[in-house]
JSON list of C-alpha atoms (C1' of nucleotides) in Angstrom, two decimals:
[
{"chain": "A", "resi": 124, "resn": "MET", "atom": "CA", "xyz": [16.61, -13.59, -0.86]},
{"chain": "A", "resi": 125, "resn": "ALA", "atom": "CA", "xyz": [14.94, -10.21, -0.56]},
{"chain": "A", "resi": 126, "resn": "THR", "atom": "CA", "xyz": [12.77, -8.89, 2.24]},
{"chain": "A", "resi": 127, "resn": "TRP", "atom": "CA", "xyz": [9.66, -6.74, 2.07]},
{"chain": "A", "resi": 128, "resn": "LEU", "atom": "CA", "xyz": [6.89, -5.09, 4.03]},
{"chain": "A", "resi": 129, "resn": "LEU", "atom": "CA", "xyz": [3.24, -5.30, 3.04]},
{"chain": "A", "resi": 130, "resn": "LYS", "atom": "CA", "xyz": [0.37, -3.28, 4.48]},
{"chain": "A", "resi": 131, "resn": "SER", "atom": "CA", "xyz": [-3.16, -4.48, 5.01]},
{"chain": "A", "resi": 132, "resn": "GLU", "atom": "CA", "xyz": [-6.13, -3.08, 6.85]},
{"chain": "A", "resi": 133, "resn": "PRO", "atom": "CA", "xyz": [-6.92, -5.69, 9.50]},
{"chain": "A", "resi": 134, "resn": "SER", "atom": "CA", "xyz": [-10.65, -5.05, 9.07]},
{"chain": "A", "resi": 135, "resn": "VAL", "atom": "CA", "xyz": [-10.22, -6.37, 5.52]},
{"chain": "A", "resi": 136, "resn": "PHE", "atom": "CA", "xyz": [-7.44, -8.94, 5.98]},
{"chain": "A", "resi": 137, "resn": "SER", "atom": "CA", "xyz": [-5.46, -9.41, 9.20]},
{"chain": "A", "resi": 138, "resn": "ILE", "atom": "CA", "xyz": [-2.51, -11.48, 10.38]},
{"chain": "A", "resi": 139, "resn": "ASP", "atom": "CA", "xyz": [-5.05, -13.74, 12.12]},
{"chain": "A", "resi": 140, "resn": "ASP", "atom": "CA", "xyz": [-6.88, -14.28, 8.84]},
{"chain": "A", "resi": 141, "resn": "LEU", "atom": "CA", "xyz": [-3.58, -15.28, 7.24]},
{"chain": "A", "resi": 142, "resn": "GLN", "atom": "CA", "xyz": [-2.70, -17.58, 10.13]},
{"chain": "A", "resi": 143, "resn": "GLN", "atom": "CA", "xyz": [-6.05, -19.30, 9.75]},
{"chain": "A", "resi": 144, "resn": "ARG", "atom": "CA", "xyz": [-5.74, -19.73, 6.01]},
{"chain": "A", "resi": 145, "resn": "GLY", "atom": "CA", "xyz": [-2.06, -20.59, 5.88]},
{"chain": "A", "resi": 146, "resn": "THR", "atom": "CA", "xyz": [-1.61, -19.35, 2.32]},
{"chain": "A", "resi": 147, "resn": "ALA", "atom": "CA", "xyz": [-3.46, -16.48, 0.67]},
{"chain": "A", "resi": 148, "resn": "LEU", "atom": "CA", "xyz": [-3.32, -14.32, -2.39]},
{"chain": "A", "resi": 149, "resn": "TRP", "atom": "CA", "xyz": [-2.29, -10.72, -1.75]},
{"chain": "A", "resi": 150, "resn": "ASP", "atom": "CA", "xyz": [-4.72, -8.72, -3.85]},
{"chain": "A", "resi": 151, "resn": "GLY", "atom": "CA", "xyz": [-5.98, -5.19, -4.19]},
{"chain": "A", "resi": 152, "resn": "VAL", "atom": "CA", "xyz": [-2.68, -3.38, -4.75]},
{"chain": "A", "resi": 153, "resn": "ARG", "atom": "CA", "xyz": [-3.59, -0.43, -6.99]},
{"chain": "A", "resi": 154, "resn": "ASN", "atom": "CA", "xyz": [-0.47, 1.69, -7.05]},
{"chain": "A", "resi": 155, "resn": "TYR", "atom": "CA", "xyz": [2.18, 1.34, -9.72]},
{"chain": "A", "resi": 156, "resn": "GLN", "atom": "CA", "xyz": [5.20, 1.65, -7.46]},
{"chain": "A", "resi": 157, "resn": "ALA", "atom": "CA", "xyz": [3.80, -0.96, -5.10]},
{"chain": "A", "resi": 158, "resn": "ARG", "atom": "CA", "xyz": [2.93, -3.20, -8.02]},
{"chain": "A", "resi": 159, "resn": "ASN", "atom": "CA", "xyz": [6.45, -2.98, -9.37]},
{"chain": "A", "resi": 160, "resn": "PHE", "atom": "CA", "xyz": [7.76, -4.20, -6.03]},
{"chain": "A", "resi": 161, "resn": "LEU", "atom": "CA", "xyz": [5.28, -7.10, -6.16]},
{"chain": "A", "resi": 162, "resn": "ARG", "atom": "CA", "xyz": [6.68, -7.98, -9.57]},
{"chain": "A", "resi": 163, "resn": "ALA", "atom": "CA", "xyz": [10.22, -8.01, -8.19]},
{"chain": "A", "resi": 164, "resn": "MET", "atom": "CA", "xyz": [9.40, -10.60, -5.53]},
{"chain": "A", "resi": 165, "resn": "GLN", "atom": "CA", "xyz": [10.82, -14.12, -5.72]},
{"chain": "A", "resi": 166, "resn": "ALA", "atom": "CA", "xyz": [9.47, -17.30, -4.18]},
{"chain": "A", "resi": 167, "resn": "GLY", "atom": "CA", "xyz": [11.17, -17.69, -0.83]},
{"chain": "A", "resi": 168, "resn": "ASP", "atom": "CA", "xyz": [11.41, -13.95, -0.15]},
{"chain": "A", "resi": 169, "resn": "GLU", "atom": "CA", "xyz": [10.25, -12.95, 3.29]},
{"chain": "A", "resi": 170, "resn": "ALA", "atom": "CA", "xyz": [7.90, -10.15, 4.24]},
{"chain": "A", "resi": 171, "resn": "LEU", "atom": "CA", "xyz": [6.59, -8.30, 7.26]},
{"chain": "A", "resi": 172, "resn": "PHE", "atom": "CA", "xyz": [2.84, -7.95, 7.76]},
{"chain": "A", "resi": 173, "resn": "TYR", "atom": "CA", "xyz": [1.76, -4.43, 8.73]},
{"chain": "A", "resi": 174, "resn": "HIS", "atom": "CA", "xyz": [-1.68, -3.44, 10.01]},
{"chain": "A", "resi": 175, "resn": "SER", "atom": "CA", "xyz": [-2.77, -0.03, 8.73]},
{"chain": "A", "resi": 176, "resn": "SER", "atom": "CA", "xyz": [-5.82, 2.19, 9.29]},
{"chain": "A", "resi": 177, "resn": "CYS", "atom": "CA", "xyz": [-6.60, 0.71, 12.68]},
{"chain": "A", "resi": 178, "resn": "ALA", "atom": "CA", "xyz": [-6.39, 1.45, 16.37]},
{"chain": "A", "resi": 179, "resn": "GLU", "atom": "CA", "xyz": [-2.79, 0.27, 16.69]},
{"chain": "A", "resi": 180, "resn": "PRO", "atom": "CA", "xyz": [-0.94, 0.51, 13.38]},
{"chain": "A", "resi": 181, "resn": "GLY", "atom": "CA", "xyz": [2.22, -1.57, 13.32]},
{"chain": "A", "resi": 182, "resn": "ILE", "atom": "CA", "xyz": [4.07, -4.71, 12.29]},
{"chain": "A", "resi": 183, "resn": "VAL", "atom": "CA", "xyz": [2.33, -7.82, 13.54]},
{"chain": "A", "resi": 184, "resn": "GLY", "atom": "CA", "xyz": [4.06, -10.81, 11.95]},
{"chain": "A", "resi": 185, "resn": "ARG", "atom": "CA", "xyz": [5.94, -12.41, 9.10]},
{"chain": "A", "resi": 186, "resn": "MET", "atom": "CA", "xyz": [5.17, -14.30, 5.95]},
{"chain": "A", "resi": 187, "resn": "THR", "atom": "CA", "xyz": [6.91, -15.93, 3.02]},
{"chain": "A", "resi": 188, "resn": "ILE", "atom": "CA", "xyz": [6.29, -15.23, -0.65]},
{"chain": "A", "resi": 189, "resn": "VAL", "atom": "CA", "xyz": [5.32, -18.57, -2.20]},
{"chain": "A", "resi": 190, "resn": "ARG", "atom": "CA", "xyz": [4.24, -17.55, -5.69]},
{"chain": "A", "resi": 191, "resn": "THR", "atom": "CA", "xyz": [5.61, -14.77, -7.87]},
{"chain": "A", "resi": 192, "resn": "ALA", "atom": "CA", "xyz": [3.43, -12.10, -9.45]},
{"chain": "A", "resi": 193, "resn": "TYR", "atom": "CA", "xyz": [0.44, -13.04, -11.58]},
{"chain": "A", "resi": 194, "resn": "PRO", "atom": "CA", "xyz": [-2.60, -11.02, -12.68]},
{"chain": "A", "resi": 195, "resn": "ASP", "atom": "CA", "xyz": [-4.78, -9.97, -9.74]},
{"chain": "A", "resi": 196, "resn": "PRO", "atom": "CA", "xyz": [-8.16, -11.57, -10.47]},
{"chain": "A", "resi": 197, "resn": "THR", "atom": "CA", "xyz": [-10.07, -8.85, -8.61]},
{"chain": "A", "resi": 198, "resn": "GLN", "atom": "CA", "xyz": [-9.27, -6.28, -11.31]},
{"chain": "A", "resi": 199, "resn": "PHE", "atom": "CA", "xyz": [-11.64, -8.14, -13.68]},
{"chain": "A", "resi": 200, "resn": "ASN", "atom": "CA", "xyz": [-14.41, -8.74, -11.16]},
{"chain": "A", "resi": 201, "resn": "PRO", "atom": "CA", "xyz": [-17.16, -6.09, -11.31]},
{"chain": "A", "resi": 202, "resn": "GLU", "atom": "CA", "xyz": [-18.34, -7.25, -7.89]},
{"chain": "A", "resi": 203, "resn": "SER", "atom": "CA", "xyz": [-14.97, -6.52, -6.30]},
{"chain": "A", "resi": 204, "resn": "PRO", "atom": "CA", "xyz": [-14.12, -3.21, -4.66]},
{"chain": "A", "resi": 205, "resn": "TYR", "atom": "CA", "xyz": [-10.81, -3.53, -6.53]},
{"chain": "A", "resi": 206, "resn": "PHE", "atom": "CA", "xyz": [-12.47, -3.81, -9.95]},
{"chain": "A", "resi": 207, "resn": "ASP", "atom": "CA", "xyz": [-10.61, -1.80, -12.58]},
{"chain": "A", "resi": 208, "resn": "PRO", "atom": "CA", "xyz": [-12.64, -1.45, -15.77]},
{"chain": "A", "resi": 209, "resn": "LYS", "atom": "CA", "xyz": [-9.67, 0.22, -17.48]},
{"chain": "A", "resi": 210, "resn": "SER", "atom": "CA", "xyz": [-7.30, -2.70, -17.03]},
{"chain": "A", "resi": 211, "resn": "PRO", "atom": "CA", "xyz": [-6.63, -4.22, -20.47]},
{"chain": "A", "resi": 212, "resn": "ALA", "atom": "CA", "xyz": [-7.48, -7.94, -20.62]},
{"chain": "A", "resi": 213, "resn": "GLY", "atom": "CA", "xyz": [-4.38, -8.75, -22.68]},
{"chain": "A", "resi": 214, "resn": "THR", "atom": "CA", "xyz": [-1.92, -6.90, -20.46]},
{"chain": "A", "resi": 215, "resn": "PRO", "atom": "CA", "xyz": [-3.48, -6.72, -17.00]},
{"chain": "A", "resi": 216, "resn": "ARG", "atom": "CA", "xyz": [-2.42, -3.72, -14.99]},
{"chain": "A", "resi": 217, "resn": "TRP", "atom": "CA", "xyz": [-2.41, -5.23, -11.51]},
{"chain": "A", "resi": 218, "resn": "ASP", "atom": "CA", "xyz": [-0.68, -8.22, -10.02]},
{"chain": "A", "resi": 219, "resn": "SER", "atom": "CA", "xyz": [-0.97, -10.40, -6.94]},
{"chain": "A", "resi": 220, "resn": "VAL", "atom": "CA", "xyz": [1.45, -12.71, -5.21]},
{"chain": "A", "resi": 221, "resn": "ASP", "atom": "CA", "xyz": [0.73, -15.63, -2.91]},
{"chain": "A", "resi": 222, "resn": "VAL", "atom": "CA", "xyz": [1.95, -15.44, 0.66]},
{"chain": "A", "resi": 223, "resn": "CYS", "atom": "CA", "xyz": [2.26, -18.04, 3.40]},
{"chain": "A", "resi": 224, "resn": "PHE", "atom": "CA", "xyz": [1.97, -17.36, 7.14]},
{"chain": "A", "resi": 225, "resn": "ALA", "atom": "CA", "xyz": [5.36, -17.55, 8.85]},
{"chain": "A", "resi": 226, "resn": "GLY", "atom": "CA", "xyz": [4.65, -16.27, 12.34]},
{"chain": "A", "resi": 227, "resn": "LYS", "atom": "CA", "xyz": [2.83, -13.75, 14.47]},
{"chain": "A", "resi": 228, "resn": "PHE", "atom": "CA", "xyz": [4.84, -11.52, 16.80]},
{"chain": "A", "resi": 229, "resn": "SER", "atom": "CA", "xyz": [4.05, -11.69, 20.49]},
{"chain": "A", "resi": 230, "resn": "ARG", "atom": "CA", "xyz": [3.30, -7.97, 20.40]},
{"chain": "A", "resi": 231, "resn": "VAL", "atom": "CA", "xyz": [2.59, -5.22, 17.88]},
{"chain": "A", "resi": 232, "resn": "LEU", "atom": "CA", "xyz": [5.66, -3.26, 16.82]},
{"chain": "A", "resi": 233, "resn": "THR", "atom": "CA", "xyz": [3.81, 0.02, 16.67]},
{"chain": "A", "resi": 234, "resn": "LEU", "atom": "CA", "xyz": [4.46, 2.70, 14.10]},
{"chain": "A", "resi": 235, "resn": "ALA", "atom": "CA", "xyz": [5.29, 5.12, 16.91]},
{"chain": "A", "resi": 236, "resn": "GLU", "atom": "CA", "xyz": [7.92, 2.72, 18.20]},
{"chain": "A", "resi": 237, "resn": "LEU", "atom": "CA", "xyz": [9.38, 2.08, 14.73]},
{"chain": "A", "resi": 238, "resn": "LYS", "atom": "CA", "xyz": [9.66, 5.82, 14.08]},
{"chain": "A", "resi": 239, "resn": "ALA", "atom": "CA", "xyz": [11.83, 6.14, 17.17]},
{"chain": "A", "resi": 240, "resn": "VAL", "atom": "CA", "xyz": [14.43, 3.63, 15.95]},
{"chain": "A", "resi": 241, "resn": "PRO", "atom": "CA", "xyz": [17.27, 5.47, 14.16]},
{"chain": "A", "resi": 242, "resn": "ALA", "atom": "CA", "xyz": [18.26, 2.37, 12.17]},
{"chain": "A", "resi": 243, "resn": "LEU", "atom": "CA", "xyz": [14.82, 2.37, 10.55]},
{"chain": "A", "resi": 244, "resn": "ALA", "atom": "CA", "xyz": [14.78, 6.00, 9.48]},
{"chain": "A", "resi": 245, "resn": "GLY", "atom": "CA", "xyz": [15.29, 5.03, 5.83]},
{"chain": "A", "resi": 246, "resn": "LEU", "atom": "CA", "xyz": [12.25, 2.78, 5.71]},
{"chain": "A", "resi": 247, "resn": "ALA", "atom": "CA", "xyz": [9.50, 4.27, 3.53]},
{"chain": "A", "resi": 248, "resn": "LEU", "atom": "CA", "xyz": [6.99, 3.27, 6.20]},
{"chain": "A", "resi": 249, "resn": "VAL", "atom": "CA", "xyz": [8.22, 5.85, 8.69]},
{"chain": "A", "resi": 250, "resn": "GLN", "atom": "CA", "xyz": [8.68, 8.68, 6.24]},
{"chain": "A", "resi": 251, "resn": "LYS", "atom": "CA", "xyz": [6.29, 11.57, 6.40]},
{"chain": "A", "resi": 252, "resn": "GLY", "atom": "CA", "xyz": [3.45, 11.35, 3.94]},
{"chain": "A", "resi": 253, "resn": "SER", "atom": "CA", "xyz": [4.46, 7.93, 2.62]},
{"chain": "A", "resi": 254, "resn": "ARG", "atom": "CA", "xyz": [1.48, 5.81, 1.61]},
{"chain": "A", "resi": 255, "resn": "LEU", "atom": "CA", "xyz": [3.36, 3.05, -0.16]},
{"chain": "A", "resi": 256, "resn": "SER", "atom": "CA", "xyz": [1.71, -0.29, 0.66]},
{"chain": "A", "resi": 257, "resn": "VAL", "atom": "CA", "xyz": [4.46, -2.60, -0.62]},
{"chain": "A", "resi": 258, "resn": "MET", "atom": "CA", "xyz": [8.08, -1.71, 0.05]},
{"chain": "A", "resi": 259, "resn": "PRO", "atom": "CA", "xyz": [11.52, -3.27, 0.22]},
{"chain": "A", "resi": 260, "resn": "VAL", "atom": "CA", "xyz": [13.21, -3.76, 3.59]},
{"chain": "A", "resi": 261, "resn": "SER", "atom": "CA", "xyz": [17.02, -3.85, 3.67]},
{"chain": "A", "resi": 262, "resn": "ALA", "atom": "CA", "xyz": [18.88, -6.70, 5.33]},
{"chain": "A", "resi": 263, "resn": "ALA", "atom": "CA", "xyz": [19.97, -4.36, 8.13]},
{"chain": "A", "resi": 264, "resn": "GLU", "atom": "CA", "xyz": [16.42, -3.08, 8.68]},
{"chain": "A", "resi": 265, "resn": "TRP", "atom": "CA", "xyz": [15.08, -6.62, 8.69]},
{"chain": "A", "resi": 266, "resn": "LYS", "atom": "CA", "xyz": [17.60, -7.65, 11.34]},
{"chain": "A", "resi": 267, "resn": "THR", "atom": "CA", "xyz": [16.80, -4.61, 13.47]},
{"chain": "A", "resi": 268, "resn": "ILE", "atom": "CA", "xyz": [13.07, -5.30, 13.33]},
{"chain": "A", "resi": 269, "resn": "LEU", "atom": "CA", "xyz": [13.39, -8.96, 14.27]},
{"chain": "A", "resi": 270, "resn": "GLU", "atom": "CA", "xyz": [15.64, -8.00, 17.17]},
{"chain": "A", "resi": 271, "resn": "ILE", "atom": "CA", "xyz": [13.06, -5.71, 18.73]},
{"chain": "A", "resi": 272, "resn": "ALA", "atom": "CA", "xyz": [10.11, -8.03, 18.01]},
{"chain": "B", "resi": 115, "resn": "DG", "atom": "C1'", "xyz": [-14.35, 12.42, 11.65]},
{"chain": "B", "resi": 116, "resn": "DC", "atom": "C1'", "xyz": [-10.59, 15.36, 10.26]},
{"chain": "B", "resi": 117, "resn": "DC", "atom": "C1'", "xyz": [-7.17, 16.52, 7.29]},
{"chain": "B", "resi": 118, "resn": "DA", "atom": "C1'", "xyz": [-2.32, 16.39, 5.32]},
{"chain": "B", "resi": 119, "resn": "DA", "atom": "C1'", "xyz": [-0.07, 14.25, 1.80]},
{"chain": "B", "resi": 120, "resn": "DC", "atom": "C1'", "xyz": [-0.07, 11.84, -2.13]},
{"chain": "B", "resi": 121, "resn": "DG", "atom": "C1'", "xyz": [-1.22, 9.72, -6.91]},
{"chain": "B", "resi": 122, "resn": "DT", "atom": "C1'", "xyz": [-4.11, 10.02, -10.88]},
{"chain": "B", "resi": 123, "resn": "DT", "atom": "C1'", "xyz": [-7.00, 12.17, -14.25]},
{"chain": "B", "resi": 124, "resn": "DG", "atom": "C1'", "xyz": [-8.16, 15.14, -17.76]},
{"chain": "B", "resi": 125, "resn": "DG", "atom": "C1'", "xyz": [-8.62, 19.82, -19.82]},
{"chain": "B", "resi": 126, "resn": "DC", "atom": "C1'", "xyz": [-5.92, 22.94, -22.12]},
{"chain": "C", "resi": 173, "resn": "DG", "atom": "C1'", "xyz": [3.65, 18.81, -20.80]},
{"chain": "C", "resi": 174, "resn": "DC", "atom": "C1'", "xyz": [1.51, 21.53, -17.22]},
{"chain": "C", "resi": 175, "resn": "DC", "atom": "C1'", "xyz": [-1.28, 21.77, -13.44]},
{"chain": "C", "resi": 176, "resn": "DA", "atom": "C1'", "xyz": [-5.85, 22.13, -11.08]},
{"chain": "C", "resi": 177, "resn": "DA", "atom": "C1'", "xyz": [-9.21, 19.19, -9.40]},
{"chain": "C", "resi": 178, "resn": "DC", "atom": "C1'", "xyz": [-10.32, 15.15, -7.52]},
{"chain": "C", "resi": 179, "resn": "DG", "atom": "C1'", "xyz": [-10.20, 10.73, -4.97]},
{"chain": "C", "resi": 180, "resn": "DT", "atom": "C1'", "xyz": [-7.63, 7.94, -1.73]},
{"chain": "C", "resi": 181, "resn": "DT", "atom": "C1'", "xyz": [-4.58, 6.68, 2.06]},
{"chain": "C", "resi": 182, "resn": "DG", "atom": "C1'", "xyz": [-3.83, 6.41, 6.63]},
{"chain": "C", "resi": 183, "resn": "DG", "atom": "C1'", "xyz": [-2.39, 8.51, 11.11]},
{"chain": "C", "resi": 184, "resn": "DC", "atom": "C1'", "xyz": [-4.37, 10.86, 14.70]}
]
DNA sequence: GCCAACGTTGGC
DNA sequence: GCCAACGTTGGC
């Protein structure tokens, strides 16, 4: 089982939205490195939910991957902000996975706090200039994060 | 709202 | 293949 971290802007899709819906498709990833991580996910993998571009950026909960990568339907929808007219119909560029709510932390593990934890220094999230929205989390990092949650 | 850092595009 | 220009991300 692998572990991951996924970013979302809470004004678009928050941990509370996921809690309400139970299961949701994770769409809108438009970066090749992030997409490749989506494609590496297995059903049963676990992931952290991170709120970005908001008043208090940080990790807010956990989820489980319940369906492996499949073509992100928004890339073909001209009405969607994620529409990609250049994505070939035969070999779609962008993928989604399905995720299931697995818990909301009692507090936000803020980015500032995470940056101060030496054991998390290798996490792409805390590295300067990193904008990666889907990233792997090592077993040790996962353990550290759950311990401070 | 600002702006640093990054990824992508496209001319050459 | 290089690299300047551009658009986007995301913290502050």
